[in-house]
């Protein structure tokens, strides 16, 4: 059989002291975990905000560069169009000048042939009357 022994007041006081220390340590650990949890939440919030800001800044920079590239392309297109228009104008002028020269030469040749024919007729008439 086992003897049931009662704890002395000193033993009870010692036990209470140990329990109080364990409970105090538990409370301390819980406070530390709560603090860590808050710090982790703050860190997650700050990181999320920083990533969102960086993404927005990167999107803005990319869109600015795309807009700039678009403006550059439009400027080059306008410059090329202007050059092509000047070239077309020069070709039209050259075609007109060529056509005018051909028409003038054809007209002169026609009048020369008419003049030559009239001259021959006049010479033949002059030769007949002599």
PDB file of C-alpha atoms in Angstrom:
ATOM      1  CA  UNK A   1       0.000   0.000   0.000  1.00  0.00           C
ATOM      2  CA  UNK A   2       0.972   3.472  -0.667  1.00  0.00           C
ATOM      3  CA  UNK A   3       1.191   6.086   1.926  1.00  0.00           C
ATOM      4  CA  UNK A   4      -0.682   9.199   1.034  1.00  0.00           C
ATOM      5  CA  UNK A   5       1.455  11.985   2.076  1.00  0.00           C
ATOM      6  CA  UNK A   6       0.392  15.593   2.273  1.00  0.00           C
ATOM      7  CA  UNK A   7       2.585  18.335   1.002  1.00  0.00           C
ATOM      8  CA  UNK A   8       3.979  20.776   3.425  1.00  0.00           C
ATOM      9  CA  UNK A   9       3.277  24.479   3.160  1.00  0.00           C
ATOM     10  CA  UNK A  10       6.823  25.021   1.923  1.00  0.00           C
ATOM     11  CA  UNK A  11       6.384  22.426  -0.829  1.00  0.00           C
ATOM     12  CA  UNK A  12       3.084  23.981  -1.879  1.00  0.00           C
ATOM     13  CA  UNK A  13       4.712  27.402  -1.925  1.00  0.00           C
ATOM     14  CA  UNK A  14       7.580  26.017  -4.031  1.00  0.00           C
ATOM     15  CA  UNK A  15       5.116  24.368  -6.411  1.00  0.00           C
ATOM     16  CA  UNK A  16       3.117  27.584  -6.718  1.00  0.00           C
ATOM     17  CA  UNK A  17       6.303  29.479  -7.461  1.00  0.00           C
ATOM     18  CA  UNK A  18       7.248  27.006 -10.201  1.00  0.00           C
ATOM     19  CA  UNK A  19       3.755  27.145 -11.727  1.00  0.00           C
ATOM     20  CA  UNK A  20       3.878  30.947 -11.634  1.00  0.00           C
ATOM     21  CA  UNK A  21       7.246  30.891 -13.432  1.00  0.00           C
ATOM     22  CA  UNK A  22       5.932  28.494 -16.077  1.00  0.00           C
ATOM     23  CA  UNK A  23       2.802  30.608 -16.553  1.00  0.00           C
ATOM     24  CA  UNK A  24       4.934  33.754 -16.726  1.00  0.00           C
ATOM     25  CA  UNK A  25       7.171  32.114 -19.318  1.00  0.00           C
ATOM     26  CA  UNK A  26       4.081  31.036 -21.260  1.00  0.00           C
ATOM     27  CA  UNK A  27       2.695  34.576 -21.153  1.00  0.00           C
ATOM     28  CA  UNK A  28       6.070  35.921 -22.222  1.00  0.00           C
ATOM     29  CA  UNK A  29       6.214  33.459 -25.152  1.00  0.00           C
ATOM     30  CA  UNK A  30       2.659  34.358 -26.178  1.00  0.00           C
ATOM     31  CA  UNK A  31       3.523  38.079 -26.083  1.00  0.00           C
ATOM     32  CA  UNK A  32       6.642  37.378 -28.148  1.00  0.00           C
ATOM     33  CA  UNK A  33       4.638  35.378 -30.699  1.00  0.00           C
ATOM     34  CA  UNK A  34       2.034  38.149 -30.907  1.00  0.00           C
ATOM     35  CA  UNK A  35       4.806  40.694 -31.469  1.00  0.00           C
ATOM     36  CA  UNK A  36       6.397  38.517 -34.157  1.00  0.00           C
ATOM     37  CA  UNK A  37       3.013  38.028 -35.813  1.00  0.00           C
ATOM     38  CA  UNK A  38       2.410  41.803 -35.890  1.00  0.00           C
ATOM     39  CA  UNK A  39       5.923  42.415 -37.222  1.00  0.00           C
ATOM     40  CA  UNK A  40       5.419  39.764 -39.908  1.00  0.00           C
ATOM     41  CA  UNK A  41       2.087  41.321 -40.907  1.00  0.00           C
ATOM     42  CA  UNK A  42       3.722  44.753 -41.078  1.00  0.00           C
ATOM     43  CA  UNK A  43       6.599  43.352 -43.135  1.00  0.00           C
ATOM     44  CA  UNK A  44       4.190  41.586 -45.514  1.00  0.00           C
ATOM     45  CA  UNK A  45       2.155  44.795 -45.886  1.00  0.00           C
ATOM     46  CA  UNK A  46       5.300  46.872 -46.524  1.00  0.00           C
ATOM     47  CA  UNK A  47       6.665  44.353 -49.028  1.00  0.00           C
ATOM     48  CA  UNK A  48       3.344  44.164 -50.856  1.00  0.00           C
ATOM     49  CA  UNK A  49       3.180  47.946 -51.016  1.00  0.00           C
ATOM     50  CA  UNK A  50       6.810  48.199 -52.213  1.00  0.00           C
ATOM     51  CA  UNK A  51       6.225  45.579 -54.923  1.00  0.00           C
ATOM     52  CA  UNK A  52       3.050  47.349 -56.060  1.00  0.00           C
ATOM     53  CA  UNK A  53       4.858  50.711 -56.181  1.00  0.00           C
ATOM     54  CA  UNK A  54       7.774  49.216 -58.118  1.00  0.00           C
ATOM     55  CA  UNK A  55       5.371  47.541 -60.531  1.00  0.00           C
ATOM     56  CA  UNK A  56       3.499  50.817 -61.069  1.00  0.00           C
ATOM     57  CA  UNK A  57       6.756  52.704 -61.590  1.00  0.00           C
ATOM     58  CA  UNK A  58       8.018  50.036 -64.007  1.00  0.00           C
ATOM     59  CA  UNK A  59       4.725  50.096 -65.943  1.00  0.00           C
ATOM     60  CA  UNK A  60       4.923  53.895 -66.124  1.00  0.00           C
ATOM     61  CA  UNK A  61       8.527  53.780 -67.374  1.00  0.00           C
ATOM     62  CA  UNK A  62       7.707  51.118 -69.958  1.00  0.00           C
ATOM     63  CA  UNK A  63       4.664  53.030 -71.210  1.00  0.00           C
ATOM     64  CA  UNK A  64       6.728  56.231 -71.392  1.00  0.00           C
ATOM     65  CA  UNK A  65       9.339  54.436 -73.474  1.00  0.00           C
ATOM     66  CA  UNK A  66       6.670  52.886 -75.702  1.00  0.00           C
ATOM     67  CA  UNK A  67       5.076  56.323 -76.208  1.00  0.00           C
ATOM     68  CA  UNK A  68       8.482  57.806 -77.007  1.00  0.00           C
ATOM     69  CA  UNK A  69       9.202  55.014 -79.488  1.00  0.00           C
ATOM     70  CA  UNK A  70       5.787  55.622 -81.079  1.00  0.00           C
ATOM     71  CA  UNK A  71       6.497  59.336 -81.406  1.00  0.00           C
ATOM     72  CA  UNK A  72       9.916  58.582 -82.910  1.00  0.00           C
ATOM     73  CA  UNK A  73       8.348  56.159 -85.388  1.00  0.00           C
ATOM     74  CA  UNK A  74       5.702  58.728 -86.362  1.00  0.00           C
ATOM     75  CA  UNK A  75       8.395  61.355 -86.803  1.00  0.00           C
ATOM     76  CA  UNK A  76      10.449  59.027 -89.014  1.00  0.00           C
ATOM     77  CA  UNK A  77       7.322  58.090 -90.995  1.00  0.00           C
ATOM     78  CA  UNK A  78       6.508  61.758 -91.542  1.00  0.00           C
ATOM     79  CA  UNK A  79      10.093  62.461 -92.622  1.00  0.00           C
ATOM     80  CA  UNK A  80      10.067  59.522 -95.044  1.00  0.00           C
ATOM     81  CA  UNK A  81       6.671  60.618 -96.394  1.00  0.00           C
ATOM     82  CA  UNK A  82       8.002  64.144 -96.952  1.00  0.00           C
ATOM     83  CA  UNK A  83      11.045  62.796 -98.783  1.00  0.00           C
ATOM     84  CA  UNK A  84       8.882  60.530-100.926  1.00  0.00           C
ATOM     85  CA  UNK A  85       6.560  63.441-101.736  1.00  0.00           C
ATOM     86  CA  UNK A  86       9.541  65.555-102.839  1.00  0.00           C
ATOM     87  CA  UNK A  87      10.860  62.668-104.944  1.00  0.00           C
ATOM     88  CA  UNK A  88       7.423  62.166-106.536  1.00  0.00           C
ATOM     89  CA  UNK A  89       7.237  65.911-107.229  1.00  0.00           C
ATOM     90  CA  UNK A  90      10.660  65.768-108.893  1.00  0.00           C
ATOM     91  CA  UNK A  91       9.635  62.760-110.972  1.00  0.00           C
ATOM     92  CA  UNK A  92       6.426  64.507-112.066  1.00  0.00           C
ATOM     93  CA  UNK A  93       8.382  67.624-112.994  1.00  0.00           C
ATOM     94  CA  UNK A  94      10.910  65.551-114.931  1.00  0.00           C
ATOM     95  CA  UNK A  95       8.081  63.700-116.709  1.00  0.00           C
ATOM     96  CA  UNK A  96       6.357  66.973-117.566  1.00  0.00           C
ATOM     97  CA  UNK A  97       9.604  68.503-118.819  1.00  0.00           C
ATOM     98  CA  UNK A  98      10.321  65.380-120.889  1.00  0.00           C
ATOM     99  CA  UNK A  99       6.821  65.413-122.350  1.00  0.00           C
ATOM    100  CA  UNK A 100       7.095  69.139-123.118  1.00  0.00           C
ATOM    101  CA  UNK A 101      10.444  68.586-124.852  1.00  0.00           C
ATOM    102  CA  UNK A 102       9.034  65.679-126.859  1.00  0.00           C
ATOM    103  CA  UNK A 103       5.975  67.714-127.861  1.00  0.00           C
ATOM    104  CA  UNK A 104       8.128  70.709-128.774  1.00  0.00           C
ATOM    105  CA  UNK A 105      10.562  68.565-130.743  1.00  0.00           C
ATOM    106  CA  UNK A 106       7.706  66.783-132.504  1.00  0.00           C
ATOM    107  CA  UNK A 107       6.071  70.130-133.279  1.00  0.00           C
ATOM    108  CA  UNK A 108       9.320  71.603-134.533  1.00  0.00           C
ATOM    109  CA  UNK A 109       9.985  68.544-136.671  1.00  0.00           C
ATOM    110  CA  UNK A 110       6.452  68.779-138.040  1.00  0.00           C
ATOM    111  CA  UNK A 111       6.836  72.473-138.846  1.00  0.00           C
ATOM    112  CA  UNK A 112      10.274  71.781-140.306  1.00  0.00           C
ATOM    113  CA  UNK A 113       8.795  69.153-142.594  1.00  0.00           C
ATOM    114  CA  UNK A 114       5.993  71.528-143.549  1.00  0.00           C
ATOM    115  CA  UNK A 115       8.508  74.318-144.114  1.00  0.00           C
ATOM    116  CA  UNK A 116      10.706  71.994-146.164  1.00  0.00           C
ATOM    117  CA  UNK A 117       7.719  70.913-148.246  1.00  0.00           C
ATOM    118  CA  UNK A 118       6.641  74.515-148.775  1.00  0.00           C
ATOM    119  CA  UNK A 119      10.229  75.418-149.716  1.00  0.00           C
ATOM    120  CA  UNK A 120      10.336  72.591-152.235  1.00  0.00           C
ATOM    121  CA  UNK A 121       6.984  73.671-153.668  1.00  0.00           C
ATOM    122  CA  UNK A 122       8.191  77.232-153.879  1.00  0.00           C
ATOM    123  CA  UNK A 123      11.425  76.144-155.513  1.00  0.00           C
ATOM    124  CA  UNK A 124       9.587  73.967-157.973  1.00  0.00           C
ATOM    125  CA  UNK A 125       7.219  76.822-158.775  1.00  0.00           C
ATOM    126  CA  UNK A 126      10.122  79.179-159.158  1.00  0.00           C
ATOM    127  CA  UNK A 127      11.874  76.625-161.378  1.00  0.00           C
ATOM    128  CA  UNK A 128       8.806  76.234-163.531  1.00  0.00           C
ATOM    129  CA  UNK A 129       8.365  79.836-164.159  1.00  0.00           C
ATOM    130  CA  UNK A 130      11.973  80.392-165.188  1.00  0.00           C
TER     131      UNK A 130
END
